[in-house]
PDB file of C-alpha atoms in Angstrom:
ATOM      1  CA  UNK Q   1       0.000   0.000   0.000  1.00 97.00           C
ATOM      2  CA  UNK Q   2       1.118   3.528  -0.792  1.00 98.00           C
ATOM      3  CA  UNK Q   3      -0.305   6.756   0.644  1.00 98.00           C
ATOM      4  CA  UNK Q   4       0.793  10.092  -0.803  1.00 98.00           C
ATOM      5  CA  UNK Q   5      -0.334  13.267  -2.546  1.00 97.00           C
ATOM      6  CA  UNK Q   6      -0.724  13.786  -6.275  1.00 94.00           C
ATOM      7  CA  UNK Q   7       2.223  16.211  -6.236  1.00 95.00           C
ATOM      8  CA  UNK Q   8       4.522  13.249  -5.449  1.00 97.00           C
ATOM      9  CA  UNK Q   9       2.962  10.760  -7.875  1.00 96.00           C
ATOM     10  CA  UNK Q  10       5.933  10.784 -10.258  1.00 94.00           C
ATOM     11  CA  UNK Q  11       7.924   8.901  -7.600  1.00 96.00           C
ATOM     12  CA  UNK Q  12       5.714   5.858  -8.250  1.00 97.00           C
ATOM     13  CA  UNK Q  13       5.250   6.120 -12.026  1.00 94.00           C
ATOM     14  CA  UNK Q  14       7.849   3.441 -12.767  1.00 92.00           C
ATOM     15  CA  UNK Q  15       6.548   0.834 -10.311  1.00 93.00           C
ATOM     16  CA  UNK Q  16       3.971  -0.653 -12.667  1.00 93.00           C
ATOM     17  CA  UNK Q  17       2.975  -0.438 -16.327  1.00 92.00           C
ATOM     18  CA  UNK Q  18       0.119   2.023 -16.524  1.00 95.00           C
ATOM     19  CA  UNK Q  19       0.994   4.084 -13.442  1.00 97.00           C
ATOM     20  CA  UNK Q  20       2.451   6.999 -15.441  1.00 96.00           C
ATOM     21  CA  UNK Q  21      -0.714   7.189 -17.574  1.00 97.00           C
ATOM     22  CA  UNK Q  22      -2.951   6.747 -14.513  1.00 97.00           C
ATOM     23  CA  UNK Q  23      -1.328   9.637 -12.635  1.00 97.00           C
ATOM     24  CA  UNK Q  24      -1.473  11.857 -15.750  1.00 96.00           C
ATOM     25  CA  UNK Q  25      -5.195  11.108 -15.964  1.00 96.00           C
ATOM     26  CA  UNK Q  26      -5.687  11.933 -12.267  1.00 96.00           C
ATOM     27  CA  UNK Q  27      -3.924  15.279 -12.638  1.00 94.00           C
ATOM     28  CA  UNK Q  28      -6.322  16.239 -15.441  1.00 93.00           C
ATOM     29  CA  UNK Q  29      -9.352  14.785 -13.666  1.00 89.00           C
ATOM     30  CA  UNK Q  30      -8.562  16.694 -10.466  1.00 78.00           C
ATOM     31  CA  UNK Q  31      -8.774  19.850 -12.568  1.00 81.00           C
ATOM     32  CA  UNK Q  32     -11.657  18.907 -14.920  1.00 85.00           C
ATOM     33  CA  UNK Q  33     -14.002  16.911 -12.608  1.00 83.00           C
ATOM     34  CA  UNK Q  34     -15.268  14.085 -14.855  1.00 92.00           C
ATOM     35  CA  UNK Q  35     -18.861  12.913 -14.327  1.00 94.00           C
ATOM     36  CA  UNK Q  36     -19.744  10.018 -12.033  1.00 96.00           C
ATOM     37  CA  UNK Q  37     -19.322   6.616 -13.674  1.00 96.00           C
ATOM     38  CA  UNK Q  38     -16.723   4.713 -15.670  1.00 96.00           C
ATOM     39  CA  UNK Q  39     -14.158   6.682 -17.668  1.00 96.00           C
ATOM     40  CA  UNK Q  40     -12.240   4.858 -20.399  1.00 95.00           C
ATOM     41  CA  UNK Q  41      -8.495   5.473 -20.474  1.00 95.00           C
ATOM     42  CA  UNK Q  42      -7.011   2.373 -22.171  1.00 95.00           C
ATOM     43  CA  UNK Q  43      -9.815  -0.192 -22.409  1.00 94.00           C
ATOM     44  CA  UNK Q  44      -9.757  -2.921 -19.767  1.00 93.00           C
ATOM     45  CA  UNK Q  45      -6.042  -2.323 -19.120  1.00 95.00           C
ATOM     46  CA  UNK Q  46      -6.616   1.065 -17.496  1.00 97.00           C
ATOM     47  CA  UNK Q  47      -9.881   2.783 -16.601  1.00 97.00           C
ATOM     48  CA  UNK Q  48     -11.343   4.970 -13.876  1.00 97.00           C
ATOM     49  CA  UNK Q  49     -14.505   4.909 -11.805  1.00 97.00           C
ATOM     50  CA  UNK Q  50     -15.709   8.262 -10.468  1.00 97.00           C
ATOM     51  CA  UNK Q  51     -18.020   8.238  -7.448  1.00 97.00           C
ATOM     52  CA  UNK Q  52     -19.660  10.925  -5.368  1.00 97.00           C
ATOM     53  CA  UNK Q  53     -21.796  10.124  -2.363  1.00 97.00           C
ATOM     54  CA  UNK Q  54     -22.111   9.733   1.376  1.00 98.00           C
ATOM     55  CA  UNK Q  55     -19.566   7.745   3.317  1.00 97.00           C
ATOM     56  CA  UNK Q  56     -20.474   4.796   5.515  1.00 98.00           C
ATOM     57  CA  UNK Q  57     -19.620   3.651   9.020  1.00 98.00           C
ATOM     58  CA  UNK Q  58     -16.701   1.271   9.518  1.00 97.00           C
ATOM     59  CA  UNK Q  59     -18.955  -1.643  10.432  1.00 97.00           C
ATOM     60  CA  UNK Q  60     -21.095  -1.194   7.300  1.00 97.00           C
ATOM     61  CA  UNK Q  61     -18.360  -2.381   4.930  1.00 96.00           C
ATOM     62  CA  UNK Q  62     -16.111  -5.375   4.388  1.00 98.00           C
ATOM     63  CA  UNK Q  63     -12.511  -5.664   3.313  1.00 98.00           C
ATOM     64  CA  UNK Q  64     -12.139  -6.204  -0.421  1.00 98.00           C
ATOM     65  CA  UNK Q  65      -9.362  -7.793  -2.462  1.00 98.00           C
ATOM     66  CA  UNK Q  66      -8.671  -7.646  -6.189  1.00 97.00           C
ATOM     67  CA  UNK Q  67      -6.631 -10.195  -8.150  1.00 96.00           C
ATOM     68  CA  UNK Q  68      -6.443  -8.633 -11.599  1.00 96.00           C
ATOM     69  CA  UNK Q  69      -6.271  -4.893 -10.861  1.00 98.00           C
ATOM     70  CA  UNK Q  70      -4.345  -2.444  -8.702  1.00 98.00           C
ATOM     71  CA  UNK Q  71      -6.480   0.375  -7.272  1.00 98.00           C
ATOM     72  CA  UNK Q  72      -5.238   3.947  -7.210  1.00 98.00           C
ATOM     73  CA  UNK Q  73      -7.876   5.637  -5.049  1.00 98.00           C
ATOM     74  CA  UNK Q  74      -7.686   9.428  -5.336  1.00 97.00           C
ATOM     75  CA  UNK Q  75      -9.855  11.543  -3.029  1.00 97.00           C
ATOM     76  CA  UNK Q  76     -11.147  14.673  -4.789  1.00 96.00           C
ATOM     77  CA  UNK Q  77     -13.161  16.036  -1.842  1.00 96.00           C
ATOM     78  CA  UNK Q  78     -13.891  14.904   1.672  1.00 97.00           C
ATOM     79  CA  UNK Q  79     -11.781  12.462   3.659  1.00 98.00           C
ATOM     80  CA  UNK Q  80     -11.979   8.714   3.069  1.00 98.00           C
ATOM     81  CA  UNK Q  81     -10.883   6.731   6.113  1.00 98.00           C
ATOM     82  CA  UNK Q  82      -9.687   3.476   4.540  1.00 98.00           C
ATOM     83  CA  UNK Q  83      -9.152   0.221   6.380  1.00 98.00           C
ATOM     84  CA  UNK Q  84      -6.174  -1.997   5.485  1.00 98.00           C
ATOM     85  CA  UNK Q  85      -5.018  -5.537   6.187  1.00 98.00           C
ATOM     86  CA  UNK Q  86      -2.465  -7.732   4.451  1.00 98.00           C
ATOM     87  CA  UNK Q  87      -4.378 -10.180   2.244  1.00 97.00           C
ATOM     88  CA  UNK Q  88      -2.204 -13.066   3.444  1.00 96.00           C
ATOM     89  CA  UNK Q  89      -3.696 -12.664   6.941  1.00 98.00           C
ATOM     90  CA  UNK Q  90      -7.342 -12.911   5.859  1.00 98.00           C
ATOM     91  CA  UNK Q  91      -9.706 -15.689   6.915  1.00 95.00           C
ATOM     92  CA  UNK Q  92     -12.253 -17.201   4.539  1.00 96.00           C
ATOM     93  CA  UNK Q  93     -14.097 -14.807   2.226  1.00 97.00           C
ATOM     94  CA  UNK Q  94     -17.741 -13.944   2.843  1.00 97.00           C
ATOM     95  CA  UNK Q  95     -18.013 -13.515  -0.936  1.00 97.00           C
ATOM     96  CA  UNK Q  96     -15.485 -15.491  -3.025  1.00 97.00           C
ATOM     97  CA  UNK Q  97     -13.602 -13.826  -5.863  1.00 96.00           C
ATOM     98  CA  UNK Q  98     -15.923 -12.872  -8.706  1.00 96.00           C
ATOM     99  CA  UNK Q  99     -13.586 -12.993 -11.736  1.00 94.00           C
ATOM    100  CA  UNK Q 100     -15.850 -10.714 -13.784  1.00 94.00           C
ATOM    101  CA  UNK Q 101     -15.957  -7.966 -11.138  1.00 95.00           C
ATOM    102  CA  UNK Q 102     -12.456  -8.784  -9.809  1.00 97.00           C
ATOM    103  CA  UNK Q 103     -13.464  -8.551  -6.166  1.00 97.00           C
ATOM    104  CA  UNK Q 104     -13.732 -10.795  -3.121  1.00 98.00           C
ATOM    105  CA  UNK Q 105     -15.051  -9.618   0.262  1.00 98.00           C
ATOM    106  CA  UNK Q 106     -13.822 -10.619   3.716  1.00 98.00           C
ATOM    107  CA  UNK Q 107     -15.471 -10.113   7.136  1.00 98.00           C
ATOM    108  CA  UNK Q 108     -12.107  -9.597   8.913  1.00 98.00           C
ATOM    109  CA  UNK Q 109     -11.395  -6.400  10.816  1.00 97.00           C
ATOM    110  CA  UNK Q 110      -8.739  -4.118   9.291  1.00 98.00           C
ATOM    111  CA  UNK Q 111      -5.363  -3.952  11.059  1.00 98.00           C
ATOM    112  CA  UNK Q 112      -5.134  -0.203  10.386  1.00 98.00           C
ATOM    113  CA  UNK Q 113      -7.365   2.744   9.546  1.00 98.00           C
ATOM    114  CA  UNK Q 114      -5.829   5.459   7.383  1.00 97.00           C
ATOM    115  CA  UNK Q 115      -7.477   8.844   6.772  1.00 98.00           C
ATOM    116  CA  UNK Q 116      -6.960   9.819   3.120  1.00 98.00           C
ATOM    117  CA  UNK Q 117      -7.788  13.534   2.715  1.00 98.00           C
ATOM    118  CA  UNK Q 118      -8.667  15.410  -0.470  1.00 96.00           C
ATOM    119  CA  UNK Q 119      -5.697  15.688  -2.825  1.00 95.00           C
ATOM    120  CA  UNK Q 120      -4.242  12.382  -1.609  1.00 97.00           C
ATOM    121  CA  UNK Q 121      -4.258   8.899  -3.048  1.00 98.00           C
ATOM    122  CA  UNK Q 122      -3.842   5.360  -1.770  1.00 98.00           C
ATOM    123  CA  UNK Q 123      -2.539   2.538  -3.949  1.00 98.00           C
ATOM    124  CA  UNK Q 124      -3.774  -0.954  -3.138  1.00 98.00           C
ATOM    125  CA  UNK Q 125      -2.018  -3.916  -4.746  1.00 97.00           C
ATOM    126  CA  UNK Q 126      -3.567  -7.409  -4.862  1.00 97.00           C
ATOM    127  CA  UNK Q 127      -1.863  -8.221  -1.547  1.00 97.00           C
ATOM    128  CA  UNK Q 128      -3.644  -5.268   0.142  1.00 98.00           C
ATOM    129  CA  UNK Q 129      -7.135  -5.891   1.481  1.00 98.00           C
ATOM    130  CA  UNK Q 130      -8.897  -2.562   1.846  1.00 98.00           C
ATOM    131  CA  UNK Q 131     -12.168  -1.095   3.078  1.00 98.00           C
ATOM    132  CA  UNK Q 132     -12.814   2.320   1.492  1.00 98.00           C
ATOM    133  CA  UNK Q 133     -15.648   4.865   1.613  1.00 98.00           C
ATOM    134  CA  UNK Q 134     -15.670   5.331   5.386  1.00 98.00           C
ATOM    135  CA  UNK Q 135     -16.698   8.849   6.354  1.00 98.00           C
ATOM    136  CA  UNK Q 136     -19.335  10.844   8.183  1.00 96.00           C
ATOM    137  CA  UNK Q 137     -19.547  13.183   5.182  1.00 97.00           C
ATOM    138  CA  UNK Q 138     -19.718  13.074   1.393  1.00 97.00           C
ATOM    139  CA  UNK Q 139     -16.744  11.684  -0.553  1.00 98.00           C
ATOM    140  CA  UNK Q 140     -15.940  12.417  -4.182  1.00 97.00           C
ATOM    141  CA  UNK Q 141     -13.226  10.128  -5.449  1.00 96.00           C
ATOM    142  CA  UNK Q 142     -11.697   8.599  -8.523  1.00 97.00           C
ATOM    143  CA  UNK Q 143     -10.499   5.008  -8.501  1.00 98.00           C
ATOM    144  CA  UNK Q 144      -8.147   4.187 -11.350  1.00 98.00           C
ATOM    145  CA  UNK Q 145      -7.967   0.465 -12.065  1.00 98.00           C
ATOM    146  CA  UNK Q 146      -4.561  -0.610 -13.419  1.00 98.00           C
ATOM    147  CA  UNK Q 147      -4.277  -4.150 -14.732  1.00 97.00           C
ATOM    148  CA  UNK Q 148      -1.537  -6.160 -13.009  1.00 94.00           C
ATOM    149  CA  UNK Q 149       1.338  -6.856 -15.370  1.00 74.00           C
ATOM    150  CA  UNK Q 150       4.328  -9.067 -14.802  1.00 59.00           C
ATOM    151  CA  UNK Q 151       7.837  -7.622 -15.244  1.00 51.00           C
TER     152      UNK Q 151
END
């Protein structure tokens, strides 16, 4: 997991194919405010999902894990308090991996809670279980999905 601000995103551009393009998109999106929904960047290899709505309480969500995609979760407004736990420490899933949606859910409690304020992003790799959208207020965010590629 990585937590940082968009100003420092270039430090991570070389970590994964698609990161440079993802951060370039986020810089433009932070300025241009795309509408809610899916935004195509590079087909199924790289796309974004824009959301805007009320947060939830910690106990209302479950940890999620992705196998095929890395999430870059950028908070446009509000603060998203995200839960985290290493995927290797998870018990059995409450919802097994759905290959089409690339998500499995787990009832485990996060090991850490990280407030991610506006202008910041968190990167979750497949080994990072995460529970986003926790807030007492509205959250506008952009999640860029970057397909996992092998070196």
